[in-house]
PDB file of C-alpha atoms in Angstrom:
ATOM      1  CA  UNK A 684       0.000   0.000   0.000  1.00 88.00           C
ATOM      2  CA  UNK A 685       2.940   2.751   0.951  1.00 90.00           C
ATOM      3  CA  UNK A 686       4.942   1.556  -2.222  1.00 88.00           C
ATOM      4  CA  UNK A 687       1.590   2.017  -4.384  1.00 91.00           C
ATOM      5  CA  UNK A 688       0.789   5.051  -2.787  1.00 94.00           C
ATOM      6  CA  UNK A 689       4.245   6.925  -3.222  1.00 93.00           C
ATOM      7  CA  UNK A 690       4.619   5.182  -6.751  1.00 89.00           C
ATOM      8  CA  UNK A 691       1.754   5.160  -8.598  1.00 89.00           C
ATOM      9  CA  UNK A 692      -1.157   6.781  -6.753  1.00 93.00           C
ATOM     10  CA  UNK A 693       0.257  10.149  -5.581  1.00 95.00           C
ATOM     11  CA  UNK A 694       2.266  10.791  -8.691  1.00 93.00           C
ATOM     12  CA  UNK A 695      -0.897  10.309 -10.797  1.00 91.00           C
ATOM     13  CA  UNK A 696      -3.009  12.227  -8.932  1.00 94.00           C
ATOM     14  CA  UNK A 697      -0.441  15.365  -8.776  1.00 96.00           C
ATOM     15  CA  UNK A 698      -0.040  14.947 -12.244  1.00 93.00           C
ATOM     16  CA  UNK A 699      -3.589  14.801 -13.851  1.00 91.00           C
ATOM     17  CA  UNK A 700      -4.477  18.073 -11.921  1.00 94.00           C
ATOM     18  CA  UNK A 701      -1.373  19.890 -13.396  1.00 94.00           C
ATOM     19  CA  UNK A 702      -2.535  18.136 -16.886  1.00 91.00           C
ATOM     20  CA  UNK A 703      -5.503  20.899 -16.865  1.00 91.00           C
ATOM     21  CA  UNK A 704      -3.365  24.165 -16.393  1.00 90.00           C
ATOM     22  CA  UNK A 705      -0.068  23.478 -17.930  1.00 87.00           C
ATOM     23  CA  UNK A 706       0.918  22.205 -21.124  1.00 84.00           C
ATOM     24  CA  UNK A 707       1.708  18.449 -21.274  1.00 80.00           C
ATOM     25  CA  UNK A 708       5.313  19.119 -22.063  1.00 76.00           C
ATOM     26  CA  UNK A 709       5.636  21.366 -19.056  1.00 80.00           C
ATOM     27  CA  UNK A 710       4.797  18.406 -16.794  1.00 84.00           C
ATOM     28  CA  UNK A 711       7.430  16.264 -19.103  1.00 78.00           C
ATOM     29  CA  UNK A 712       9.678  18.915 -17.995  1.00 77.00           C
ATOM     30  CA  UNK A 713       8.876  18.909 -14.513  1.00 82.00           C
ATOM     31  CA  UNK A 714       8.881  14.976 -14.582  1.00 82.00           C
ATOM     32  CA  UNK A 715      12.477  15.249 -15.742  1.00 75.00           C
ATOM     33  CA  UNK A 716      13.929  16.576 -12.193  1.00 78.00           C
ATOM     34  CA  UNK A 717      12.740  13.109 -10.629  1.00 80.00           C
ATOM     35  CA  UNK A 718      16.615  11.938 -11.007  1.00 76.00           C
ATOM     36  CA  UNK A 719      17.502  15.039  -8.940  1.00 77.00           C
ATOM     37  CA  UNK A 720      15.574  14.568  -6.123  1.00 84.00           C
ATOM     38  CA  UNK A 721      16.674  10.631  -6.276  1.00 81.00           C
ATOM     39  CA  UNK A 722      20.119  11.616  -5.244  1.00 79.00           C
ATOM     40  CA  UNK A 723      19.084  13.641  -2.686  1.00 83.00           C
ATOM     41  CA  UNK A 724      16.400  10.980  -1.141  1.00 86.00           C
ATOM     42  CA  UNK A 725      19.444   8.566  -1.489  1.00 82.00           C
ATOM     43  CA  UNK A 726      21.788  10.448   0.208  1.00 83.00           C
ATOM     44  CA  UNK A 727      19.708  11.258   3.054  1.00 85.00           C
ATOM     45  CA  UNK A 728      18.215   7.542   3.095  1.00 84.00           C
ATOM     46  CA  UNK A 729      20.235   5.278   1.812  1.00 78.00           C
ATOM     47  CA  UNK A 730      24.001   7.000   2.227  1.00 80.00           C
ATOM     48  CA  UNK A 731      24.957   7.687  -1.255  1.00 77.00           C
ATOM     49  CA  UNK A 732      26.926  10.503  -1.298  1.00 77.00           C
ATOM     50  CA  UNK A 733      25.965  13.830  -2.748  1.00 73.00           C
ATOM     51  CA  UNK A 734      29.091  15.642  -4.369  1.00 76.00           C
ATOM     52  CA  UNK A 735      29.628  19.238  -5.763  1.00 78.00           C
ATOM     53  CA  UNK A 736      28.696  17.473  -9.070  1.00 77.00           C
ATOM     54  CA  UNK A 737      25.344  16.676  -8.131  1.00 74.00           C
ATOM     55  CA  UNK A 738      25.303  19.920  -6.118  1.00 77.00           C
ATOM     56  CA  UNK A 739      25.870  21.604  -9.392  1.00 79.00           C
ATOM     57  CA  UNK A 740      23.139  19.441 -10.902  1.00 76.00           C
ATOM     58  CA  UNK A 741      20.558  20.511  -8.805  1.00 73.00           C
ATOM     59  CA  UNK A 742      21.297  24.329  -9.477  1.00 75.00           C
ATOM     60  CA  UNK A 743      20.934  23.773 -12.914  1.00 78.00           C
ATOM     61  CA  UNK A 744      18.424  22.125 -12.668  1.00 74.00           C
ATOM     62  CA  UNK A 745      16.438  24.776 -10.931  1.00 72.00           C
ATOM     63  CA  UNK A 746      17.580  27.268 -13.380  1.00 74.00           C
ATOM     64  CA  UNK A 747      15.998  25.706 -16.105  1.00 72.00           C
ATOM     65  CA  UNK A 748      12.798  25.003 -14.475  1.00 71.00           C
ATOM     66  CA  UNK A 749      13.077  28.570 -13.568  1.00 70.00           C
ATOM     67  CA  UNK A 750      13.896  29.624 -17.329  1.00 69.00           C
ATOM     68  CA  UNK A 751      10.597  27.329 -18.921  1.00 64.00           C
ATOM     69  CA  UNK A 752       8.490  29.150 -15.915  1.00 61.00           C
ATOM     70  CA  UNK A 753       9.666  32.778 -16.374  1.00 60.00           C
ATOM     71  CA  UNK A 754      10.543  32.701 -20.121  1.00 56.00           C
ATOM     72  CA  UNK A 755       7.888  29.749 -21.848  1.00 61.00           C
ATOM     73  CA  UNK A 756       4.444  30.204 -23.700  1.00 64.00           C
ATOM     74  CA  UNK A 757       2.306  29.968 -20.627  1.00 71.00           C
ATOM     75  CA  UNK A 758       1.696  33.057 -18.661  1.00 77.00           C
ATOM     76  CA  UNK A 759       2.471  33.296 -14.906  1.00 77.00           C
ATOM     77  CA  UNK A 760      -0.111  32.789 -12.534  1.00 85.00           C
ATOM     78  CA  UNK A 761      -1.360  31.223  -9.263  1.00 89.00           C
ATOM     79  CA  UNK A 762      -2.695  28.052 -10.996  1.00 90.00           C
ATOM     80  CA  UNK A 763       0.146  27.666 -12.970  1.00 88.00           C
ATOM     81  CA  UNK A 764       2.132  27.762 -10.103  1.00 89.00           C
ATOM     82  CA  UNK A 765      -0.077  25.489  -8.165  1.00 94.00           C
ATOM     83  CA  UNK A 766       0.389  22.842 -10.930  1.00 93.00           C
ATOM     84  CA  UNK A 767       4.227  23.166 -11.120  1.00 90.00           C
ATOM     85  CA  UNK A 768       4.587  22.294  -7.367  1.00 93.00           C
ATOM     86  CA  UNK A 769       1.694  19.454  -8.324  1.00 96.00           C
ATOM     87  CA  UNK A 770       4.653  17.778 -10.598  1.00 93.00           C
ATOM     88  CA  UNK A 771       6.898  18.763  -8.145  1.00 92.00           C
ATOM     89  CA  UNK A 772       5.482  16.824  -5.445  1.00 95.00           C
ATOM     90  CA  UNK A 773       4.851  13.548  -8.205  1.00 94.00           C
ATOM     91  CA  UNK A 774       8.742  13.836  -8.680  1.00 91.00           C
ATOM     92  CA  UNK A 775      10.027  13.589  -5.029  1.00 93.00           C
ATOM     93  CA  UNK A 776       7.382  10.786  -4.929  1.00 94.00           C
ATOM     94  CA  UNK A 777       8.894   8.954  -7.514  1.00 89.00           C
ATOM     95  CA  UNK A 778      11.977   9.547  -5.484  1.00 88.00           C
ATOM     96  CA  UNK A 779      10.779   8.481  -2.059  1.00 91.00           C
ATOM     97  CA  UNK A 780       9.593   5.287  -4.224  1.00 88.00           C
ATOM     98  CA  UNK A 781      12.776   4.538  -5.543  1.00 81.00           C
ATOM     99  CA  UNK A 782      14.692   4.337  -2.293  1.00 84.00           C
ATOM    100  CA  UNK A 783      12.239   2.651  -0.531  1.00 86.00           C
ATOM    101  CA  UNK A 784      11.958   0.129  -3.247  1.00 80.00           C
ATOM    102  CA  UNK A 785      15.827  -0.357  -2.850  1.00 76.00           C
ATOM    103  CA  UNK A 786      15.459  -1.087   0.457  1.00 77.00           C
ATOM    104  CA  UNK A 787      12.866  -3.452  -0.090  1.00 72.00           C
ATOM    105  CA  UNK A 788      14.349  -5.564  -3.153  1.00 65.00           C
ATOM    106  CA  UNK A 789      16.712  -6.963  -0.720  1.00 65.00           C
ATOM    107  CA  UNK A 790      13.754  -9.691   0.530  1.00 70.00           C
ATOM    108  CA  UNK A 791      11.486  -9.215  -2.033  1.00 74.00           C
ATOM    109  CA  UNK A 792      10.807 -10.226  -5.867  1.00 78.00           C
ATOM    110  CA  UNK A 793      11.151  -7.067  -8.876  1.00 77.00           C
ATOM    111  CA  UNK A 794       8.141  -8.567 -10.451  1.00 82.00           C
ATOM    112  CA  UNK A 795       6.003  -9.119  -6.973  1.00 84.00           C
ATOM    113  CA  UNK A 796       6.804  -5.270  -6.051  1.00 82.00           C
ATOM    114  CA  UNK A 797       5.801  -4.024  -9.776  1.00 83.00           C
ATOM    115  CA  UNK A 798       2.553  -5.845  -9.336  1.00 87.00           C
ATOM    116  CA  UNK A 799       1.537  -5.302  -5.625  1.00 86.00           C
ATOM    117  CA  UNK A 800       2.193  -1.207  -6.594  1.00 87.00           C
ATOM    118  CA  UNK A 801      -0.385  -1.020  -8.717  1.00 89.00           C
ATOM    119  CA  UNK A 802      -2.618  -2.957  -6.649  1.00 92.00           C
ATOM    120  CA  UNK A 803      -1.870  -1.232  -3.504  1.00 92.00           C
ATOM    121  CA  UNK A 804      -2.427   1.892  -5.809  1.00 92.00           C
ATOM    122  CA  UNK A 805      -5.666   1.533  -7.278  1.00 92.00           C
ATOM    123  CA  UNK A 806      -6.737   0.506  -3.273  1.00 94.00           C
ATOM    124  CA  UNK A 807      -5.412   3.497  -2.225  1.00 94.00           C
ATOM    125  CA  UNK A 808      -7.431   5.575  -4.817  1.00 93.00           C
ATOM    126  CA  UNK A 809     -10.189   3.403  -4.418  1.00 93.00           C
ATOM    127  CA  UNK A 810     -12.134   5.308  -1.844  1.00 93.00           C
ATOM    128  CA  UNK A 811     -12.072   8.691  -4.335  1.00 91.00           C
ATOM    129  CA  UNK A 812     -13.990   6.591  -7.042  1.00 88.00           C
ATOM    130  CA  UNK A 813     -17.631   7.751  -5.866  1.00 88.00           C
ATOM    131  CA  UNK A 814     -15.949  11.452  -6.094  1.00 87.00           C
ATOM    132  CA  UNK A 815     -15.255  11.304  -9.152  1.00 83.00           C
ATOM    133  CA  UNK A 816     -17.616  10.141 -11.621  1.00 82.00           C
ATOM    134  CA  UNK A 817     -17.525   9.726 -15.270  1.00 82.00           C
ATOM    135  CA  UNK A 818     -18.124  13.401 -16.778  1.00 82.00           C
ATOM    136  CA  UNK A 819     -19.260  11.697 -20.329  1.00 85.00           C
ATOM    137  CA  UNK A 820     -19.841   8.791 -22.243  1.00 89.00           C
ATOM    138  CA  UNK A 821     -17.543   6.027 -22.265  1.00 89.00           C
ATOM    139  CA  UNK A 822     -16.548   5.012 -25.669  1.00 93.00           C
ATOM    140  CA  UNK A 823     -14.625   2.424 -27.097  1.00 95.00           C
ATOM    141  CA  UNK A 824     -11.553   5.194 -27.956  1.00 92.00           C
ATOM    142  CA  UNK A 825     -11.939   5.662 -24.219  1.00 91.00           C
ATOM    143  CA  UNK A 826     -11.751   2.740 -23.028  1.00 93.00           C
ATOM    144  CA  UNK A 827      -8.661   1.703 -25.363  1.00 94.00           C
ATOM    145  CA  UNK A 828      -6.968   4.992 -24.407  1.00 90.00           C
ATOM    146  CA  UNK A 829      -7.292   3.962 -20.894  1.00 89.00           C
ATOM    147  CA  UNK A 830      -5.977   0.613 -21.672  1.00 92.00           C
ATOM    148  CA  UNK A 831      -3.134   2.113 -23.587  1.00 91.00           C
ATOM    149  CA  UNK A 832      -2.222   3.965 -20.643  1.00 86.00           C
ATOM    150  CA  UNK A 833      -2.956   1.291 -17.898  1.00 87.00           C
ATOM    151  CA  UNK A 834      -1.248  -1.583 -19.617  1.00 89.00           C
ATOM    152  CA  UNK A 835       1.999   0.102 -21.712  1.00 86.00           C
ATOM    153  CA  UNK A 836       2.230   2.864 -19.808  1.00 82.00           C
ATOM    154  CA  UNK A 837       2.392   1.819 -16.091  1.00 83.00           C
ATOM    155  CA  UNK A 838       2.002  -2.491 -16.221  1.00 85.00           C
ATOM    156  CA  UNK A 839       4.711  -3.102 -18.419  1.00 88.00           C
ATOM    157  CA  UNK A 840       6.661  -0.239 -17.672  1.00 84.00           C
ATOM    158  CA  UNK A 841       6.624  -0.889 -13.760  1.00 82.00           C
ATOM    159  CA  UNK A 842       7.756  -4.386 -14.567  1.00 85.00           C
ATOM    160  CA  UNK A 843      10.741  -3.326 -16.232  1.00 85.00           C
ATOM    161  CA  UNK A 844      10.875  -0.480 -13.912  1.00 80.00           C
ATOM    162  CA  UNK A 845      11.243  -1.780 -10.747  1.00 80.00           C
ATOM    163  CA  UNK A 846      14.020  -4.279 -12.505  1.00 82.00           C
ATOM    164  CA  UNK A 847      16.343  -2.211 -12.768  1.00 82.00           C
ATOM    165  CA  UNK A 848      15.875  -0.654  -9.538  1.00 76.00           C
ATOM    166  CA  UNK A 849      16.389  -4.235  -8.100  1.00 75.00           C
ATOM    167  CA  UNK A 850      20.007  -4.122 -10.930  1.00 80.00           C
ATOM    168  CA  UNK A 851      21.409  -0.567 -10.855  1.00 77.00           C
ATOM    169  CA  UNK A 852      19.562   1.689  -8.061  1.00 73.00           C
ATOM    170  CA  UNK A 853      16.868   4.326  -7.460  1.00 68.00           C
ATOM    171  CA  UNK A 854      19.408   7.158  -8.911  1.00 65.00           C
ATOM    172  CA  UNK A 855      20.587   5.675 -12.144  1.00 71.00           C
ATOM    173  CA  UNK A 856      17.093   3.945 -12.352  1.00 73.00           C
ATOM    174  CA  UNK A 857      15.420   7.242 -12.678  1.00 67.00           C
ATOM    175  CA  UNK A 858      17.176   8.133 -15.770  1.00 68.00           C
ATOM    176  CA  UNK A 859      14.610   7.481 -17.973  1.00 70.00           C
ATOM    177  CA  UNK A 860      13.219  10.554 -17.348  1.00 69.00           C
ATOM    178  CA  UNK A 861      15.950  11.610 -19.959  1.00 66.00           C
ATOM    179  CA  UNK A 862      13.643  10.593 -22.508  1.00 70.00           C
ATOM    180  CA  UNK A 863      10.114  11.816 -21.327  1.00 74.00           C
ATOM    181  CA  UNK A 864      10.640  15.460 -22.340  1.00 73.00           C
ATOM    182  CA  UNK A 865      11.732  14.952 -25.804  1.00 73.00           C
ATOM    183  CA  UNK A 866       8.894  13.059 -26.727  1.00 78.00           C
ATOM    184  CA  UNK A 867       6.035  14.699 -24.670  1.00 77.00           C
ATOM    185  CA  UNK A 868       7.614  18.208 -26.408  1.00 77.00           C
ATOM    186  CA  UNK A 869       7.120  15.808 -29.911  1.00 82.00           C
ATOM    187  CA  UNK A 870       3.318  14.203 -29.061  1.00 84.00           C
ATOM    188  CA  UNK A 871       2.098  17.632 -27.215  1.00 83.00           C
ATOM    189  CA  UNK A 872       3.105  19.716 -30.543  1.00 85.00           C
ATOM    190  CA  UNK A 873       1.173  16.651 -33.024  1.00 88.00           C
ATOM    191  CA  UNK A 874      -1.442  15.889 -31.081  1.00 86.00           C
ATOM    192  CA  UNK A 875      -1.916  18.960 -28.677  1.00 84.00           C
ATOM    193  CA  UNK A 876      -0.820  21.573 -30.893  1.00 86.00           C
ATOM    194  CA  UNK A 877       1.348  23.364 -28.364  1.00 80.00           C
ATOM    195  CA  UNK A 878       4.139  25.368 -29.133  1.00 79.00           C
ATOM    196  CA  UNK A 879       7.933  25.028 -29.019  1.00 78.00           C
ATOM    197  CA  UNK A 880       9.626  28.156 -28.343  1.00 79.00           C
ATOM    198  CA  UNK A 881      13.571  28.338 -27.929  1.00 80.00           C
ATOM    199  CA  UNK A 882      12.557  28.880 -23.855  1.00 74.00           C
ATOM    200  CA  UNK A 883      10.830  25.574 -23.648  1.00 75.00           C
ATOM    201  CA  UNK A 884      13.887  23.780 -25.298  1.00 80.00           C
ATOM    202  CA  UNK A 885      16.392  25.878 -23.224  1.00 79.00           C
ATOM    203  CA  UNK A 886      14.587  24.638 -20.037  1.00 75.00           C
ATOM    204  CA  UNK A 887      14.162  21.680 -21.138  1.00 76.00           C
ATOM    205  CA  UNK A 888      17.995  21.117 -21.804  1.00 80.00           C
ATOM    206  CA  UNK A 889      18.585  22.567 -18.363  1.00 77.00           C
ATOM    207  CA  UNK A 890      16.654  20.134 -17.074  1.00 75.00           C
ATOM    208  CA  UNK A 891      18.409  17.178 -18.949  1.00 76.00           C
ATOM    209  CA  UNK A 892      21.645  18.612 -18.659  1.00 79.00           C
ATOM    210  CA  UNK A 893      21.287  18.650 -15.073  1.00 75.00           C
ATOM    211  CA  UNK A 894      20.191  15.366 -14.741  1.00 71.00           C
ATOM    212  CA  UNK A 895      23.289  14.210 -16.438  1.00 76.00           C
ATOM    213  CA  UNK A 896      25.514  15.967 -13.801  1.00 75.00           C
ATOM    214  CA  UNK A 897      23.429  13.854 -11.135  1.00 70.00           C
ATOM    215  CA  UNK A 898      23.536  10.548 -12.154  1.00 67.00           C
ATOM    216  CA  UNK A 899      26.308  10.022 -14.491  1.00 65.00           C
ATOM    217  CA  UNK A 900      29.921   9.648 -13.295  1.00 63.00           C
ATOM    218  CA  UNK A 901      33.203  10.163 -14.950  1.00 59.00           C
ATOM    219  CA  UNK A 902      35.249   7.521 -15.924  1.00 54.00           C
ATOM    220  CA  UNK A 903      37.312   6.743 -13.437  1.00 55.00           C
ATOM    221  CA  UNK A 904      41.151   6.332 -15.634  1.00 49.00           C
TER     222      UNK A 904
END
């Protein structure tokens, strides 16, 4: 229940509410820092240690949220706020999930833990379900959509997921998120029509650029 919670339940939540003020690549963007606050969750939890290099990581990394925030195609205001610290919140989730997955793969099974998340998630959101009832018609686009999402999007990609958590770690685990910005920019500009300015990709490869100063090391010679 706490891994589906922190994992899968929390993060969605957080992240469908900032899905109705900001554009989807903004909360691509956003998603992107997760690696960030993995390295500090593992320092503080699990002992890794947190250099200048991923000190300098961070600080880019919050300049070029700053830069898509101050600079990008959406205006400032309180709900656009609101929604950024929405995906901020999903991130350190996703963070809090990792290193308490790490903790836990020492006893227990990748493919068990991938599978009991998103049970113990959908229990945990279970109680909201009379709160939130369907606003239209469900049709069979719908319903495949929701598949789509259910079964590609969080099934298989827990199972694989939580794998490499079990392999590599929480911090190196989380850099995936390298590749969610590029192609949320690419589907929210064909499907979405939103715009790409030269602000969203400078944030954007703040972001990325960031991450890389987190989680990758230099070869040691």
């Amino acid at each position: 229940m706490i891994l589906g919670a922190i994992s899968t339940a929390l993060p969605a939540v957080f992240y469908a509410y900032a899905a109705q003020h900001i554009p989807a690549g903004y909360s691509a963007i956003m998603n992107a820092t997760s690696p960030l606050w993995g390295a500090v969750m593992a320092a503080i939890f699990l002992g890794e240690q947190f250099t200048l290099r991923k000190m300098a990581g961070m600080l880019v990394g919050v300049l070029g949220v700053a830069m898509l925030v101050r600079l990008g195609p959406v205006e400032w205001s309180t709900e656009l706020l609101l929604a950024l610290l929405a995906c901020s919140a999903a991130t350190i989730c996703y963070a809090l999930a990792g290193v308490y997955t790490k903790k836990l793969s020492v006893d227990v099974n990748p493919v068990l833990m991938a599978t009991a998340s998103q049970v113990g998630g959908a229990l945990f959101l279970l109680p909201s379900l009379p709160f939130s009832p369907v606003p239209g018609a469900v049709t069979i686009a719908i319903v495949l959509a929701a598949a789509a999402l259910s079964l590609l999007c969080s099934a298989i990609a827990y199972l694989l997921y939580f794998r490499l958590i079990h392999d590599i770690g929480p911090t190196k685990a989380l850099t995936v998120t390298f590749l969610i910005p590029l192609f949320a920019l690419l589907w929210g500009f064909l499907f979405l029509n939103e715009n790409i300015t030269l602000s969203t990709l400078a944030g954007c490869a703040g972001v990325v650029l960031a991450t890389c100063l987190v989680v990758l090391t230099p070869a040691k010679k």
